[in-house]
Tab-separated table of C-alpha atoms in Angstrom:
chain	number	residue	atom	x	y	z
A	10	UNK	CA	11.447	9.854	-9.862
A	11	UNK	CA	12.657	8.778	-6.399
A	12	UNK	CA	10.710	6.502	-4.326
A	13	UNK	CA	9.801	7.116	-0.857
A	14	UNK	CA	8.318	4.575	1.525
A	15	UNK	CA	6.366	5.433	4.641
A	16	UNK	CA	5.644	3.006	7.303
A	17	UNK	CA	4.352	3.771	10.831
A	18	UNK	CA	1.817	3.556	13.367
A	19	UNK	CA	-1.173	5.841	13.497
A	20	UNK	CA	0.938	8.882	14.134
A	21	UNK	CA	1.390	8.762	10.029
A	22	UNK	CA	-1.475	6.935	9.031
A	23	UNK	CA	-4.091	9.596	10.069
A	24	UNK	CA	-1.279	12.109	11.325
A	25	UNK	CA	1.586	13.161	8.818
A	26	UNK	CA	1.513	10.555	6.320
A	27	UNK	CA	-0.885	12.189	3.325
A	28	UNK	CA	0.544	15.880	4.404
A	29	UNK	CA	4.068	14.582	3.460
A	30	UNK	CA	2.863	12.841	0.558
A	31	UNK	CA	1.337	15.986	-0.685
A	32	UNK	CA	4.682	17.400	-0.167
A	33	UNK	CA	6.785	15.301	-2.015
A	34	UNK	CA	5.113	15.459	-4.905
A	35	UNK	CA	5.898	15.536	-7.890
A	36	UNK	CA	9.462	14.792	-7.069
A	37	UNK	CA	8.948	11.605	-5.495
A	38	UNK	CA	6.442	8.806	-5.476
A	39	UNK	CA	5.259	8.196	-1.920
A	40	UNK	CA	4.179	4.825	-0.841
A	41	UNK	CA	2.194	3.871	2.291
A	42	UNK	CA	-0.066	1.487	3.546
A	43	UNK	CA	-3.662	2.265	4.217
A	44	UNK	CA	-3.253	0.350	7.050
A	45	UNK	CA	-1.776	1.331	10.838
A	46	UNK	CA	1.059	-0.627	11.175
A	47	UNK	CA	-0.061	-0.624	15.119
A	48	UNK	CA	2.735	-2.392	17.430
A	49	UNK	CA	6.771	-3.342	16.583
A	50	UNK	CA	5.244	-7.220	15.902
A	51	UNK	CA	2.515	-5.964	14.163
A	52	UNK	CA	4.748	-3.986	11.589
A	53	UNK	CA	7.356	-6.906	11.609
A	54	UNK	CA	4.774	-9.520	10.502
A	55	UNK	CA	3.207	-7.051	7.633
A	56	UNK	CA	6.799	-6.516	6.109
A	57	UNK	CA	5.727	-9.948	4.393
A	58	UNK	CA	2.790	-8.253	2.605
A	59	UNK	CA	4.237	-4.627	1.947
A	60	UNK	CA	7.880	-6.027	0.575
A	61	UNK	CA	6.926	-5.543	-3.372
A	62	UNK	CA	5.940	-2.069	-2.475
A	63	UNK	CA	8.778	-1.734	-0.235
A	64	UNK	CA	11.551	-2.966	-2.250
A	65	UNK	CA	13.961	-0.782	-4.381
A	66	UNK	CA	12.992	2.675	-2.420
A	67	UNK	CA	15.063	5.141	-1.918
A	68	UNK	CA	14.151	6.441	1.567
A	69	UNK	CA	12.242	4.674	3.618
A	70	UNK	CA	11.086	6.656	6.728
A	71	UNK	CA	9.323	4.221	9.443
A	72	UNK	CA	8.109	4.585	13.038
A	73	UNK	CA	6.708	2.258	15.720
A	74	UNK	CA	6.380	2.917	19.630
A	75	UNK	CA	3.652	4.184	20.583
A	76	UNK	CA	1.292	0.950	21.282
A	77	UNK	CA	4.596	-0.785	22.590
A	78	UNK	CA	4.931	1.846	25.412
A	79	UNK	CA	1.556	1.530	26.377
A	80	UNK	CA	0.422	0.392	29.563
A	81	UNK	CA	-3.269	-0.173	28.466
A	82	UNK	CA	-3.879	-2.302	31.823
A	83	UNK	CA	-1.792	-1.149	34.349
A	84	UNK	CA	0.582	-4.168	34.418
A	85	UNK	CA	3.249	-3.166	32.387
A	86	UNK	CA	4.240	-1.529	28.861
A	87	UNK	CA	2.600	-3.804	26.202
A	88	UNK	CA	6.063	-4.088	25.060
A	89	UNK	CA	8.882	-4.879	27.050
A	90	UNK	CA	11.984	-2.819	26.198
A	91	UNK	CA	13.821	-6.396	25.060
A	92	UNK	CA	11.011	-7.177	22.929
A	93	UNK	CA	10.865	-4.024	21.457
A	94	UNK	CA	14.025	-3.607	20.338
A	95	UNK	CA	14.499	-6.946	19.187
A	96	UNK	CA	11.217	-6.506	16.713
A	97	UNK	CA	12.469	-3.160	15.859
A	98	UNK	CA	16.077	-4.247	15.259
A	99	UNK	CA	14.846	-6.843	12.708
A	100	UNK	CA	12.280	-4.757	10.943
A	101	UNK	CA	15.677	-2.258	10.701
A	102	UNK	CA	17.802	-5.246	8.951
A	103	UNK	CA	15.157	-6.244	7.095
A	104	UNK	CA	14.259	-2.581	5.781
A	105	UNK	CA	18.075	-1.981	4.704
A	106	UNK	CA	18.174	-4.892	2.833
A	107	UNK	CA	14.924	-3.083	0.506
A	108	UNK	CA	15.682	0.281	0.653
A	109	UNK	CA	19.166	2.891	-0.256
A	110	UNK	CA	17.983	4.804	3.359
A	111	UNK	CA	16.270	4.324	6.113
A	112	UNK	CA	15.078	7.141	8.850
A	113	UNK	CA	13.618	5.565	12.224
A	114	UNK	CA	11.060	8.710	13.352
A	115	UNK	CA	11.351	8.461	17.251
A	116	UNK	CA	8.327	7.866	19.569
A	117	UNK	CA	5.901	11.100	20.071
A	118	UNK	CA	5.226	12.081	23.893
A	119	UNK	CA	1.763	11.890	24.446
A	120	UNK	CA	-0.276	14.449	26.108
A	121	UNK	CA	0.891	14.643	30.108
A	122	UNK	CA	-2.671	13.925	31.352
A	123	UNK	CA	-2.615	10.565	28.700
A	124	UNK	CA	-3.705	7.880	31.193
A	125	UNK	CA	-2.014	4.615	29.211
A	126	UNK	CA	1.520	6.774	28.484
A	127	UNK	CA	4.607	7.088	29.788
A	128	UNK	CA	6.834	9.913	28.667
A	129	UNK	CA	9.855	8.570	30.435
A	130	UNK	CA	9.175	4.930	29.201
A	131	UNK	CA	8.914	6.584	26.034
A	132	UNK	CA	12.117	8.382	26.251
A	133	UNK	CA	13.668	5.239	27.663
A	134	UNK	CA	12.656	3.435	24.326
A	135	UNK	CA	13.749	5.953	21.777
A	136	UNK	CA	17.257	6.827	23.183
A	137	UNK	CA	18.109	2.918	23.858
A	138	UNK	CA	16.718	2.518	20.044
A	139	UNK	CA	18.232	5.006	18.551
A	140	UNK	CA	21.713	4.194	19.767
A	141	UNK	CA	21.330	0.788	18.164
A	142	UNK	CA	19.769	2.138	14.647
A	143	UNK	CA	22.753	4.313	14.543
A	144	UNK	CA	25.281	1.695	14.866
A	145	UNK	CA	23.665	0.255	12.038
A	146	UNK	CA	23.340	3.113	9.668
A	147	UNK	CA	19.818	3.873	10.111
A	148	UNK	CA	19.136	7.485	10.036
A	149	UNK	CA	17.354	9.397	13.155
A	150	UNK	CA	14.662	11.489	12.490
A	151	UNK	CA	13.683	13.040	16.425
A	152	UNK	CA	9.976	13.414	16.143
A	153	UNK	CA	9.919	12.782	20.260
A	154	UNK	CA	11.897	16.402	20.224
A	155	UNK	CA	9.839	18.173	17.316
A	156	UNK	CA	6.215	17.407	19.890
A	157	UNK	CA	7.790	17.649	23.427
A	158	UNK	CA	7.502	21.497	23.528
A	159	UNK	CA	4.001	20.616	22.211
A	160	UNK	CA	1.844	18.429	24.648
A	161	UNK	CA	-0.461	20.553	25.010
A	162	UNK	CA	-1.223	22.213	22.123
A	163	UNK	CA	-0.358	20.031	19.166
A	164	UNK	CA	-1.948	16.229	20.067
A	165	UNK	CA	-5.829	16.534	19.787
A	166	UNK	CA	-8.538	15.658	22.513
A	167	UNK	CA	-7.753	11.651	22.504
A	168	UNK	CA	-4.598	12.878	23.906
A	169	UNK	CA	-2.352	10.780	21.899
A	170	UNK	CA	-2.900	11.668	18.197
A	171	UNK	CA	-1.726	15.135	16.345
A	172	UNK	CA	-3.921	17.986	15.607
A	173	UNK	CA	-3.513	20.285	12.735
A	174	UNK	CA	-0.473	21.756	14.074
A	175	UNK	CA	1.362	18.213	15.733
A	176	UNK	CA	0.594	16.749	12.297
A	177	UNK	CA	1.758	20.270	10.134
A	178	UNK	CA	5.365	20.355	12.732
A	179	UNK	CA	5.267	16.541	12.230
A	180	UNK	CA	4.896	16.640	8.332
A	181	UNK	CA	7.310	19.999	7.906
A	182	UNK	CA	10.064	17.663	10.014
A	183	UNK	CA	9.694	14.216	8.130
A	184	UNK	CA	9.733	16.151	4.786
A	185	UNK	CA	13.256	17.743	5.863
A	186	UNK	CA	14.658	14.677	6.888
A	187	UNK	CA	13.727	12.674	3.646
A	188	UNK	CA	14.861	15.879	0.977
A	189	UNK	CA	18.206	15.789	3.188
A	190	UNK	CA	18.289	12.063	2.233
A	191	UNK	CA	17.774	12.598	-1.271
A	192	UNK	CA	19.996	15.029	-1.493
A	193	UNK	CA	22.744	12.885	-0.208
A	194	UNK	CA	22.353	9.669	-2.820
């Protein structure tokens, strides 16, 4: 049975994360935490405390972005871009040295009238990421393109989370990428 690990903010923990665990099943066993692994740092620090979980999976899917993009008091993204990549970079090492595959899941867009967001910091992040993760040999799974279309009708009233259908395209997407991986070993 192939083992899938899935790490991420709240975007999977109350979003896609149990829809692509029902999924999987029964072909793989699907690992993630109960908790929101919140900010880059936040995840980075927990890696401690998920690694025997982590360790030996075959795919581990993982996103962060959306609390580092933030701008929760008007002063700045909570985040800077240097310190977010550099958290994200070594959560990226780390993960490759624990798992056959990883897939980064780029940053969502949040709802346009989202008062913390910022869809081009957001963009900013993910395409500056992503070039990095590539280099590496970290797989790109473009959840910022799956949602864009989808601002208004697939994040719910908090205007940052997914409703039914954000967390259904969300699920279908992350579920494509990982059988794709699979395939491939």
């Amino acid at each position: 049975m192939k083992k899938v690990v899935l790490l991420g903010d709240s975007i999977r923990q109350i979003g896609y994360g149990k829809k692509v665990e029902e999924m999987l099943k029964p072909d793989c066993q699907v690992w993630q935490p109960e908790d929101n692994c919140r900010f880059a740092k936040y995840t980075l620090r927990m890696l401690f405390e998920y690694q025997d979980q982590i360790k030996g999976a075959d795919v581990i899917h993982w996103n962060n972005g959306l609390w580092d993009v933030c701008d929760i008091f008007g002063d700045g993204p909570f985040s800077t871009l240097e310190e977010y990549m550099a958290n994200m970079l070594r959560i990226a090492d780390i993960l490759q040295k624990w798992g056959k595959t990883v897939i980064f899941a780029t940053t969502t867009p949040t709802h346009p009238d989202y008062t913390y967001g910022a869809y081009e910091r957001t963009k900013l992040y993910n395409e500056k990421l992503t070039v990095e993760l590539k280099k590496r040999g970290v797989k790109i799974n473009d959840l910022f393109t799956v949602m864009d279309g989808h601002r208004f009708d697939g994040i719910c009233e908090d205007q940052i989370h997914l409703n039914e259908m954000g967390i259904t395209l969300c699920a279908d997407q992350v579920v494509k990428e990982v059988r794709t991986v699979l395939a491939e070993q």
